[in-house]
mmCIF file of C-alpha atoms and ligand atoms in Angstrom:
data_model
loop_
_atom_site.group_PDB
_atom_site.id
_atom_site.type_symbol
_atom_site.label_atom_id
_atom_site.label_comp_id
_atom_site.label_asym_id
_atom_site.label_seq_id
_atom_site.Cartn_x
_atom_site.Cartn_y
_atom_site.Cartn_z
ATOM 1 C CA UNK A 1147 100.966 132.040 128.900
ATOM 2 C CA UNK A 1148 99.307 129.554 126.567
ATOM 3 C CA UNK A 1149 98.817 126.066 127.810
ATOM 4 C CA UNK A 1150 97.355 123.128 126.049
ATOM 5 C CA UNK A 1151 94.915 120.865 127.776
ATOM 6 C CA UNK A 1152 93.413 117.590 126.773
ATOM 7 C CA UNK A 1153 89.769 117.112 125.898
ATOM 8 C CA UNK A 1154 89.261 115.232 129.135
ATOM 9 C CA UNK A 1155 90.775 117.990 131.237
ATOM 10 C CA UNK A 1156 88.703 120.551 129.409
ATOM 11 C CA UNK A 1157 85.520 118.692 130.273
ATOM 12 C CA UNK A 1158 86.684 118.479 133.892
ATOM 13 C CA UNK A 1159 87.389 122.182 133.915
ATOM 14 C CA UNK A 1160 84.041 123.086 132.415
ATOM 15 C CA UNK A 1161 82.325 120.766 134.852
ATOM 16 C CA UNK A 1162 83.897 122.662 137.729
ATOM 17 C CA UNK A 1163 82.861 126.009 136.307
ATOM 18 C CA UNK A 1164 79.298 124.801 135.776
ATOM 19 C CA UNK A 1165 79.349 125.372 132.021
ATOM 20 C CA UNK A 1166 77.676 122.840 129.771
ATOM 21 C CA UNK A 1167 79.295 122.225 126.405
ATOM 22 C CA UNK A 1168 77.809 120.382 123.440
ATOM 23 C CA UNK A 1169 80.251 117.500 123.292
ATOM 24 C CA UNK A 1170 79.569 116.739 119.640
ATOM 25 C CA UNK A 1171 81.481 119.893 118.784
ATOM 26 C CA UNK A 1172 84.606 118.490 120.388
ATOM 27 C CA UNK A 1173 84.784 115.264 118.436
ATOM 28 C CA UNK A 1174 87.258 116.523 115.886
ATOM 29 C CA UNK A 1175 89.727 114.709 113.698
ATOM 30 C CA UNK A 1176 92.136 117.561 114.364
ATOM 31 C CA UNK A 1177 94.192 117.437 117.532
ATOM 32 C CA UNK A 1178 92.214 119.636 119.868
ATOM 33 C CA UNK A 1179 94.378 122.415 121.242
ATOM 34 C CA UNK A 1180 92.506 124.698 123.552
ATOM 35 C CA UNK A 1181 94.321 127.815 124.580
ATOM 36 C CA UNK A 1182 93.760 128.821 128.143
ATOM 37 C CA UNK A 1183 94.513 132.458 127.565
ATOM 38 C CA UNK A 1184 92.051 133.652 130.122
ATOM 39 C CA UNK A 1185 92.196 134.327 133.780
ATOM 40 C CA UNK A 1186 89.557 135.902 135.958
ATOM 41 C CA UNK A 1187 90.551 139.377 134.852
ATOM 42 C CA UNK A 1188 90.539 138.705 131.115
ATOM 43 C CA UNK A 1189 87.188 139.543 129.568
ATOM 44 C CA UNK A 1190 85.352 137.259 127.152
ATOM 45 C CA UNK A 1191 86.080 138.887 123.837
ATOM 46 C CA UNK A 1192 83.232 138.685 121.354
ATOM 47 C CA UNK A 1193 83.913 142.132 119.934
ATOM 48 C CA UNK A 1194 86.490 141.868 117.143
ATOM 49 C CA UNK A 1195 85.500 138.938 114.919
ATOM 50 C CA UNK A 1196 88.619 136.951 115.705
ATOM 51 C CA UNK A 1197 88.951 133.193 115.284
ATOM 52 C CA UNK A 1198 89.657 131.988 118.833
ATOM 53 C CA UNK A 1199 90.806 128.548 117.667
ATOM 54 C CA UNK A 1200 93.849 129.813 115.812
ATOM 55 C CA UNK A 1201 96.590 129.491 115.050
ATOM 56 C CA UNK A 1202 96.588 125.764 114.412
ATOM 57 C CA UNK A 1203 99.282 123.607 115.933
ATOM 58 C CA UNK A 1204 101.096 123.304 112.593
ATOM 59 C CA UNK A 1205 101.095 127.065 112.173
ATOM 60 C CA UNK A 1206 102.292 127.603 115.749
ATOM 61 C CA UNK A 1207 105.208 125.271 115.022
ATOM 62 C CA UNK A 1208 105.995 127.078 111.785
ATOM 63 C CA UNK A 1209 106.239 130.348 113.739
ATOM 64 C CA UNK A 1210 108.515 128.791 116.362
ATOM 65 C CA UNK A 1211 110.755 127.255 113.708
ATOM 66 C CA UNK A 1212 110.911 130.570 111.858
ATOM 67 C CA UNK A 1213 112.754 132.216 114.752
ATOM 68 C CA UNK A 1214 116.014 130.979 113.237
ATOM 69 C CA UNK A 1215 115.349 133.415 110.395
ATOM 70 C CA UNK A 1216 114.133 136.259 112.595
ATOM 71 C CA UNK A 1217 117.476 138.048 112.198
ATOM 72 C CA UNK A 1218 116.825 138.334 108.444
ATOM 73 C CA UNK A 1219 114.649 140.813 106.552
ATOM 74 C CA UNK A 1220 111.438 139.166 105.408
ATOM 75 C CA UNK A 1221 111.368 140.146 101.723
ATOM 76 C CA UNK A 1222 112.156 136.822 100.073
ATOM 77 C CA UNK A 1223 109.673 134.947 102.302
ATOM 78 C CA UNK A 1224 107.009 137.529 101.518
ATOM 79 C CA UNK A 1225 107.734 137.105 97.782
ATOM 80 C CA UNK A 1226 107.353 133.363 98.241
ATOM 81 C CA UNK A 1227 103.930 133.900 99.816
ATOM 82 C CA UNK A 1228 102.935 136.349 97.071
ATOM 83 C CA UNK A 1229 103.851 133.712 94.482
ATOM 84 C CA UNK A 1230 101.786 131.114 96.371
ATOM 85 C CA UNK A 1231 98.765 133.396 96.478
ATOM 86 C CA UNK A 1232 99.206 134.213 92.782
ATOM 87 C CA UNK A 1233 99.353 130.530 91.925
ATOM 88 C CA UNK A 1234 96.253 129.759 93.960
ATOM 89 C CA UNK A 1235 94.328 132.630 92.383
ATOM 90 C CA UNK A 1236 95.777 132.024 88.926
ATOM 91 C CA UNK A 1237 97.153 135.529 88.543
ATOM 92 C CA UNK A 1238 100.474 137.294 87.930
ATOM 93 C CA UNK A 1239 102.539 137.530 91.190
ATOM 94 C CA UNK A 1240 102.985 141.232 90.430
ATOM 95 C CA UNK A 1241 99.273 141.615 91.188
ATOM 96 C CA UNK A 1242 99.705 140.543 94.822
ATOM 97 C CA UNK A 1243 100.869 142.738 97.699
ATOM 98 C CA UNK A 1244 101.237 141.106 101.112
ATOM 99 C CA UNK A 1245 100.657 143.588 103.928
ATOM 100 C CA UNK A 1246 100.602 143.892 107.723
ATOM 101 C CA UNK A 1247 97.030 142.658 108.047
ATOM 102 C CA UNK A 1248 94.638 143.712 105.320
ATOM 103 C CA UNK A 1249 94.261 146.926 107.319
ATOM 104 C CA UNK A 1250 97.580 148.087 105.903
ATOM 105 C CA UNK A 1251 96.324 147.409 102.376
ATOM 106 C CA UNK A 1252 93.121 149.311 103.151
ATOM 107 C CA UNK A 1253 94.922 152.258 104.715
ATOM 108 C CA UNK A 1254 97.585 152.524 102.009
ATOM 109 C CA UNK A 1255 94.857 152.516 99.373
ATOM 110 C CA UNK A 1256 92.825 155.014 101.389
ATOM 111 C CA UNK A 1257 95.821 157.294 101.481
ATOM 112 C CA UNK A 1258 96.672 156.906 97.808
ATOM 113 C CA UNK A 1259 93.120 157.757 96.751
ATOM 114 C CA UNK A 1260 92.512 160.172 99.627
ATOM 115 C CA UNK A 1261 95.237 162.589 98.577
ATOM 116 C CA UNK A 1262 93.425 163.136 95.268
ATOM 117 C CA UNK A 1263 90.844 164.903 97.492
ATOM 118 C CA UNK A 1264 87.969 163.578 95.420
ATOM 119 C CA UNK A 1265 85.082 161.423 96.638
ATOM 120 C CA UNK A 1266 84.667 157.807 97.679
ATOM 121 C CA UNK A 1267 81.150 156.347 97.708
ATOM 122 C CA UNK A 1268 80.244 153.563 100.124
ATOM 123 C CA UNK A 1269 77.478 152.403 102.437
ATOM 124 C CA UNK A 1270 77.027 153.017 106.147
ATOM 125 C CA UNK A 1271 77.753 151.143 108.346
ATOM 126 C CA UNK A 1272 80.733 149.295 106.938
ATOM 127 C CA UNK A 1273 84.400 148.586 107.723
ATOM 128 C CA UNK A 1274 86.108 151.943 108.111
ATOM 129 C CA UNK A 1275 89.882 151.471 107.724
ATOM 130 C CA UNK A 1276 90.165 152.662 104.105
ATOM 131 C CA UNK A 1277 87.530 155.344 104.503
ATOM 132 C CA UNK A 1278 88.827 157.054 107.634
ATOM 133 C CA UNK A 1279 92.321 157.115 106.131
ATOM 134 C CA UNK A 1280 91.061 158.639 102.882
ATOM 135 C CA UNK A 1281 89.054 161.209 104.834
ATOM 136 C CA UNK A 1282 92.146 162.122 106.853
ATOM 137 C CA UNK A 1283 93.889 163.045 103.591
ATOM 138 C CA UNK A 1284 91.090 165.311 102.402
ATOM 139 C CA UNK A 1285 88.795 162.924 100.533
ATOM 140 C CA UNK A 1286 85.024 163.288 100.866
ATOM 141 C CA UNK A 1287 83.094 160.157 101.787
ATOM 142 C CA UNK A 1288 79.649 159.956 100.234
ATOM 143 C CA UNK A 1289 77.687 157.729 102.638
ATOM 144 C CA UNK A 1290 74.796 155.743 101.230
ATOM 145 C CA UNK A 1291 72.398 153.995 103.632
ATOM 146 C CA UNK A 1292 72.245 150.196 103.442
ATOM 147 C CA UNK A 1293 69.125 148.840 101.758
ATOM 148 C CA UNK A 1294 66.147 147.441 103.703
ATOM 149 C CA UNK A 1295 67.830 144.036 103.904
ATOM 150 C CA UNK A 1296 70.948 145.663 105.441
ATOM 151 C CA UNK A 1297 72.948 144.997 102.267
ATOM 152 C CA UNK A 1298 75.036 147.380 100.195
ATOM 153 C CA UNK A 1299 72.674 149.467 98.061
ATOM 154 C CA UNK A 1300 74.429 149.113 94.713
ATOM 155 C CA UNK A 1301 71.693 150.966 92.787
ATOM 156 C CA UNK A 1302 72.038 154.059 94.948
ATOM 157 C CA UNK A 1303 75.842 153.918 94.776
ATOM 158 C CA UNK A 1304 75.582 153.793 90.986
ATOM 159 C CA UNK A 1305 73.162 156.741 90.957
ATOM 160 C CA UNK A 1306 75.515 158.864 93.038
ATOM 161 C CA UNK A 1307 78.655 158.089 91.007
ATOM 162 C CA UNK A 1308 79.865 161.243 89.266
ATOM 163 C CA UNK A 1309 82.949 162.779 87.641
ATOM 164 C CA UNK A 1310 84.469 163.542 91.030
ATOM 165 C CA UNK A 1311 84.199 159.931 92.274
ATOM 166 C CA UNK A 1312 87.594 158.277 92.657
ATOM 167 C CA UNK A 1313 86.476 154.983 94.192
ATOM 168 C CA UNK A 1314 83.506 152.842 95.191
ATOM 169 C CA UNK A 1315 84.170 150.852 98.375
ATOM 170 C CA UNK A 1316 82.206 147.615 98.778
ATOM 171 C CA UNK A 1317 82.614 145.340 101.792
ATOM 172 C CA UNK A 1318 81.309 141.878 100.935
ATOM 173 C CA UNK A 1319 80.274 140.251 103.205
ATOM 174 C CA UNK A 1320 79.736 143.473 105.033
ATOM 175 C CA UNK A 1321 81.032 144.172 108.513
ATOM 176 C CA UNK A 1322 79.012 144.733 110.784
ATOM 177 C CA UNK A 1323 75.887 143.271 109.145
ATOM 178 C CA UNK A 1324 77.332 139.934 107.943
ATOM 179 C CA UNK A 1325 75.207 140.245 104.802
ATOM 180 C CA UNK A 1326 76.459 139.252 101.370
ATOM 181 C CA UNK A 1327 75.375 140.537 97.970
ATOM 182 C CA UNK A 1328 73.929 138.409 95.218
ATOM 183 C CA UNK A 1329 77.079 137.409 93.331
ATOM 184 C CA UNK A 1330 75.719 138.097 89.835
ATOM 185 C CA UNK A 1331 74.452 141.490 90.900
ATOM 186 C CA UNK A 1332 77.841 142.369 92.366
ATOM 187 C CA UNK A 1333 79.694 141.078 89.311
ATOM 188 C CA UNK A 1334 77.548 143.113 86.917
ATOM 189 C CA UNK A 1335 77.979 146.153 89.129
ATOM 190 C CA UNK A 1336 81.782 145.760 89.208
ATOM 191 C CA UNK A 1337 82.015 145.270 85.444
ATOM 192 C CA UNK A 1338 79.937 148.313 84.601
ATOM 193 C CA UNK A 1339 81.127 150.670 87.367
ATOM 194 C CA UNK A 1340 84.841 149.896 87.051
ATOM 195 C CA UNK A 1341 84.675 151.453 83.573
ATOM 196 C CA UNK A 1342 83.899 154.742 85.336
ATOM 197 C CA UNK A 1343 85.952 154.536 88.547
ATOM 198 C CA UNK A 1344 87.968 152.144 90.703
ATOM 199 C CA UNK A 1345 85.898 149.535 92.584
ATOM 200 C CA UNK A 1346 87.403 148.215 95.831
ATOM 201 C CA UNK A 1347 85.962 144.980 97.229
ATOM 202 C CA UNK A 1348 86.953 144.021 100.778
ATOM 203 C CA UNK A 1349 86.754 140.208 100.966
ATOM 204 C CA UNK A 1350 87.986 139.752 104.554
ATOM 205 C CA UNK A 1351 85.308 137.110 105.225
ATOM 206 C CA UNK A 1352 85.262 135.595 101.747
ATOM 207 C CA UNK A 1353 86.601 132.191 102.858
ATOM 208 C CA UNK A 1354 83.479 131.533 104.937
ATOM 209 C CA UNK A 1355 81.553 131.222 101.631
ATOM 210 C CA UNK A 1356 84.275 129.661 99.513
ATOM 211 C CA UNK A 1357 82.841 126.158 99.813
ATOM 212 C CA UNK A 1358 79.402 127.459 98.799
ATOM 213 C CA UNK A 1359 80.892 128.403 95.438
ATOM 214 C CA UNK A 1360 80.574 132.154 95.945
ATOM 215 C CA UNK A 1361 82.909 133.751 93.368
ATOM 216 C CA UNK A 1362 85.707 136.091 94.347
ATOM 217 C CA UNK A 1363 85.945 139.365 92.472
ATOM 218 C CA UNK A 1364 89.661 138.648 91.916
ATOM 219 C CA UNK A 1365 88.778 137.125 88.528
ATOM 220 C CA UNK A 1366 87.565 140.544 87.392
ATOM 221 C CA UNK A 1367 90.788 142.221 88.556
ATOM 222 C CA UNK A 1368 92.603 139.618 86.475
ATOM 223 C CA UNK A 1369 90.500 140.482 83.438
ATOM 224 C CA UNK A 1370 91.784 144.051 83.650
ATOM 225 C CA UNK A 1371 88.826 145.830 85.257
ATOM 226 C CA UNK A 1372 89.787 148.823 87.397
ATOM 227 C CA UNK A 1373 89.386 147.011 90.709
ATOM 228 C CA UNK A 1374 91.170 146.128 93.932
ATOM 229 C CA UNK A 1375 90.378 143.200 96.248
ATOM 230 C CA UNK A 1376 91.684 142.764 99.801
ATOM 231 C CA UNK A 1377 91.852 139.559 101.851
ATOM 232 C CA UNK A 1378 93.210 138.549 105.237
ATOM 233 C CA UNK A 1379 94.721 135.688 107.222
ATOM 234 C CA UNK A 1380 93.103 137.095 110.380
ATOM 235 C CA UNK A 1381 89.726 135.420 110.133
ATOM 236 C CA UNK A 1382 89.391 131.851 108.863
ATOM 237 C CA UNK A 1383 93.112 131.167 109.441
ATOM 238 C CA UNK A 1384 93.046 132.586 112.977
ATOM 239 C CA UNK A 1385 96.098 134.841 112.625
ATOM 240 C CA UNK A 1386 94.706 138.235 113.660
ATOM 241 C CA UNK A 1387 97.486 138.933 116.140
ATOM 242 C CA UNK A 1388 100.219 138.052 113.683
ATOM 243 C CA UNK A 1389 99.167 140.798 111.213
ATOM 244 C CA UNK A 1390 99.183 139.494 107.689
ATOM 245 C CA UNK A 1391 96.831 140.077 104.775
ATOM 246 C CA UNK A 1392 97.048 140.947 101.094
ATOM 247 C CA UNK A 1393 95.589 142.863 98.220
ATOM 248 C CA UNK A 1394 95.141 142.097 94.535
ATOM 249 C CA UNK A 1395 95.226 144.754 91.836
ATOM 250 C CA UNK A 1396 96.781 145.360 88.408
ATOM 251 C CA UNK A 1397 100.621 145.321 88.372
ATOM 252 C CA UNK A 1398 100.571 149.087 87.702
ATOM 253 C CA UNK A 1399 98.341 149.748 90.691
ATOM 254 C CA UNK A 1400 100.221 147.436 93.073
ATOM 255 C CA UNK A 1401 103.475 149.192 92.102
ATOM 256 C CA UNK A 1402 101.895 152.522 93.057
ATOM 257 C CA UNK A 1403 100.281 151.262 96.263
ATOM 258 C CA UNK A 1404 103.521 149.651 97.481
ATOM 259 C CA UNK A 1405 104.947 153.169 97.819
ATOM 260 C CA UNK A 1406 102.313 153.950 100.440
ATOM 261 C CA UNK A 1407 102.940 150.955 102.702
ATOM 262 C CA UNK A 1408 104.377 151.797 106.095
ATOM 263 C CA UNK A 1409 105.285 148.774 108.181
ATOM 264 C CA UNK A 1410 104.655 145.732 106.043
ATOM 265 C CA UNK A 1411 104.619 142.370 107.698
ATOM 266 C CA UNK A 1412 107.375 140.199 109.184
ATOM 267 C CA UNK A 1413 109.116 136.903 108.580
ATOM 268 C CA UNK A 1414 107.262 134.996 111.325
ATOM 269 C CA UNK A 1415 103.939 136.086 109.881
ATOM 270 C CA UNK A 1416 105.003 135.104 106.354
ATOM 271 C CA UNK A 1417 105.978 131.633 107.572
ATOM 272 C CA UNK A 1418 102.692 131.366 109.474
ATOM 273 C CA UNK A 1419 100.625 132.367 106.435
ATOM 274 C CA UNK A 1420 102.433 129.882 104.183
ATOM 275 C CA UNK A 1421 101.845 127.082 106.688
ATOM 276 C CA UNK A 1422 98.192 128.114 107.115
ATOM 277 C CA UNK A 1423 97.685 128.196 103.361
ATOM 278 C CA UNK A 1424 98.952 124.633 103.062
ATOM 279 C CA UNK A 1425 96.708 123.201 105.736
ATOM 280 C CA UNK A 1426 93.155 122.188 104.887
ATOM 281 C CA UNK A 1427 92.235 120.560 108.219
ATOM 282 C CA UNK A 1428 92.266 123.745 110.246
ATOM 283 C CA UNK A 1429 90.341 125.616 107.549
ATOM 284 C CA UNK A 1430 87.588 122.998 107.676
ATOM 285 C CA UNK A 1431 87.702 122.925 111.465
ATOM 286 C CA UNK A 1432 87.292 126.721 111.662
ATOM 287 C CA UNK A 1433 84.359 126.600 109.271
ATOM 288 C CA UNK A 1434 82.684 123.897 111.326
ATOM 289 C CA UNK A 1435 83.245 125.597 114.675
ATOM 290 C CA UNK A 1436 82.034 128.885 113.247
ATOM 291 C CA UNK A 1437 78.859 127.265 111.962
ATOM 292 C CA UNK A 1438 78.246 125.813 115.436
ATOM 293 C CA UNK A 1439 78.697 129.282 116.923
ATOM 294 C CA UNK A 1440 76.363 130.887 114.380
ATOM 295 C CA UNK A 1441 73.698 128.241 114.972
ATOM 296 C CA UNK A 1442 73.929 128.750 118.717
ATOM 297 C CA UNK A 1443 73.437 132.500 118.268
ATOM 298 C CA UNK A 1444 70.534 132.105 115.811
ATOM 299 C CA UNK A 1445 68.796 129.776 118.261
ATOM 300 C CA UNK A 1446 69.413 132.181 121.125
ATOM 301 C CA UNK A 1447 67.978 135.160 119.206
ATOM 302 C CA UNK A 1448 65.004 133.064 118.032
ATOM 303 C CA UNK A 1449 64.326 132.061 121.615
ATOM 304 C CA UNK A 1450 64.427 135.695 122.703
ATOM 305 C CA UNK A 1451 62.343 136.817 119.723
ATOM 306 C CA UNK A 1452 65.087 139.102 118.447
ATOM 307 C CA UNK A 1453 65.555 140.058 114.811
ATOM 308 C CA UNK A 1454 68.964 139.252 113.295
ATOM 309 C CA UNK A 1455 70.672 138.918 109.956
ATOM 310 C CA UNK A 1456 71.795 135.497 108.784
ATOM 311 C CA UNK A 1457 75.547 135.845 108.544
ATOM 312 C CA UNK A 1458 78.166 134.852 105.983
ATOM 313 C CA UNK A 1459 80.903 135.684 108.462
ATOM 314 C CA UNK A 1460 82.031 134.898 112.008
ATOM 315 C CA UNK A 1461 79.687 137.386 113.664
ATOM 316 C CA UNK A 1462 75.969 138.140 113.843
ATOM 317 C CA UNK A 1463 74.239 141.518 113.831
ATOM 318 C CA UNK A 1464 71.087 141.431 115.921
ATOM 319 C CA UNK A 1465 68.462 143.977 116.852
ATOM 320 C CA UNK A 1466 68.657 144.293 120.609
ATOM 321 C CA UNK A 1467 65.938 146.934 120.765
ATOM 322 C CA UNK A 1468 68.071 148.859 123.279
ATOM 323 C CA UNK A 1469 70.794 151.458 122.781
ATOM 324 C CA UNK A 1470 74.111 149.717 122.235
ATOM 325 C CA UNK A 1471 75.671 151.699 125.107
ATOM 326 C CA UNK A 1472 73.242 150.014 127.504
ATOM 327 C CA UNK A 1473 73.990 146.477 126.297
ATOM 328 C CA UNK A 1474 77.734 147.178 126.191
ATOM 329 C CA UNK A 1475 77.671 148.445 129.756
ATOM 330 C CA UNK A 1476 75.613 145.513 131.011
ATOM 331 C CA UNK A 1477 77.886 142.986 129.314
ATOM 332 C CA UNK A 1478 81.060 144.746 130.411
ATOM 333 C CA UNK A 1479 79.992 144.368 134.025
ATOM 334 C CA UNK A 1480 79.935 140.650 133.340
ATOM 335 C CA UNK A 1481 83.329 140.837 131.651
ATOM 336 C CA UNK A 1482 81.915 140.273 128.179
ATOM 337 C CA UNK A 1483 82.943 142.514 125.287
ATOM 338 C CA UNK A 1484 80.505 142.965 122.395
ATOM 339 C CA UNK A 1485 80.795 145.022 119.180
ATOM 340 C CA UNK A 1486 81.055 148.810 119.155
ATOM 341 C CA UNK A 1487 78.183 151.141 118.144
ATOM 342 C CA UNK A 1488 77.447 151.144 114.402
ATOM 343 C CA UNK A 1489 75.532 154.325 113.642
ATOM 344 C CA UNK A 1490 72.768 154.728 112.625
ATOM 345 C CA UNK A 1491 71.900 151.229 113.959
ATOM 346 C CA UNK A 1492 72.165 152.161 117.614
ATOM 347 C CA UNK A 1493 69.672 149.534 118.703
ATOM 348 C CA UNK A 1494 71.577 146.715 117.007
ATOM 349 C CA UNK A 1495 74.568 144.820 118.359
ATOM 350 C CA UNK A 1496 77.345 142.812 116.658
ATOM 351 C CA UNK A 1497 78.518 139.674 118.357
ATOM 352 C CA UNK A 1498 81.433 137.493 117.197
ATOM 353 C CA UNK A 1499 81.068 133.719 117.215
ATOM 354 C CA UNK A 1500 83.863 132.948 119.730
ATOM 355 C CA UNK A 1501 84.244 129.628 121.508
ATOM 356 C CA UNK A 1502 81.093 127.782 122.476
ATOM 357 C CA UNK A 1503 81.762 128.090 126.196
ATOM 358 C CA UNK A 1504 82.042 131.876 125.783
ATOM 359 C CA UNK A 1505 78.903 132.056 123.680
ATOM 360 C CA UNK A 1506 76.990 130.158 126.343
ATOM 361 C CA UNK A 1507 78.111 132.688 128.948
ATOM 362 C CA UNK A 1508 77.046 135.493 126.606
ATOM 363 C CA UNK A 1509 73.719 133.743 125.949
ATOM 364 C CA UNK A 1510 72.949 133.452 129.645
ATOM 365 C CA UNK A 1511 73.892 137.101 130.195
ATOM 366 C CA UNK A 1512 71.649 138.205 127.329
ATOM 367 C CA UNK A 1513 68.713 136.277 128.764
ATOM 368 C CA UNK A 1514 69.345 138.010 132.076
ATOM 369 C CA UNK A 1515 69.496 141.393 130.295
ATOM 370 C CA UNK A 1516 65.970 140.939 129.007
ATOM 371 C CA UNK A 1517 64.702 139.822 132.404
ATOM 372 C CA UNK A 1518 65.988 142.951 134.161
HETATM 373 C C1 PLP B 55 85.709 143.815 106.619
HETATM 374 C C2 PLP B 55 87.054 143.811 107.237
HETATM 375 N N1 PLP B 55 88.112 144.133 106.492
HETATM 376 C C3 PLP B 55 89.343 144.150 106.995
HETATM 377 C C4 PLP B 55 89.575 143.855 108.311
HETATM 378 C C5 PLP B 55 90.980 143.962 108.826
HETATM 379 O O1 PLP B 55 91.533 142.772 109.114
HETATM 380 P P1 PLP B 55 93.092 142.565 109.264
HETATM 381 O O2 PLP B 55 93.756 143.889 109.287
HETATM 382 O O3 PLP B 55 93.259 141.832 110.518
HETATM 383 O O4 PLP B 55 93.473 141.795 108.052
HETATM 384 C C6 PLP B 55 88.515 143.507 109.144
HETATM 385 C C7 PLP B 55 88.741 143.206 110.560
HETATM 386 O O5 PLP B 55 87.879 142.953 111.354
HETATM 387 C C8 PLP B 55 87.223 143.488 108.594
HETATM 388 O O6 PLP B 55 86.150 143.192 109.335
#
């Protein structure tokens, strides 16, 4: 059961457990709500790139208040959210499909393109939801290695594109590497390649770079290029467990893809997403806390002399120099969950930012790993 504790009690608690916490990170204008969702048997979860600070208090209240409508089907609330997204992105509401997490958007698209039994080109490793679904329906996946900087190799993808290619799947920033493409390079690629085939851009972590002025590829979808973009409320908005995301495509394509959706989302999630969308404080707070987490991890890896990729997301990919199974096993014994194996990078490990107190526990465990 979730409980809220005050800043003072938190400090007391951490004092008892012997954990030191950088107190500057706690001086927030936002009311600090710290979920105690852990007991001794609950592992520290740094494996799924969740935002452990969410949902915000306002969003929690919106979910609670929405229970009055829980006996109703969610369609009109979902339409309201689709209109909000369309307004924010300056596009036609018919171009927006709200889904049960962006995974549903990815899977539905994977199925729609997969049944053509053609070929999707992408890089390895990347986020698999669309690809494994397409493969399941008979589509061939043409795997291109990442480039030397662990970024999507757009030149090689272009070279391999042929008459049998039905889609190019780009994850930007990429999961698990956290790397992001040069925006002009990606834009040029999308413009030229979408004349030959559909280009899908997964922007699950886009909001982490929004303030840096990194452009979304949604503007190209709006200009009529054959493209699809997916986004989620799971990351910066901290709503992973609520399952809500969306995709943007031409009205013709969204009408087709809607036929492939299975579960959709629900009225509580729609309320939560609308409340989250209208709240800037938590967005800023998440960005700040994430930056603190990233900086902690960079410093840790520097101290240990480990190579890593600077991340545009809420996780870092670092070269452990050991097989991932070994690190996973070691950490699991300490009740810490880290990312899964990402072939062919077996000696790399993905770690999510998490709360600072959890990162400190991870940091100490990692130092111990290299001592043993
Ligand atoms: C790149 C990427 N896309 C999509 C998703 C799916 O997110 P969700 O289904 O929670 O929206 C994730 C989840 O980790 C991800 O890393």
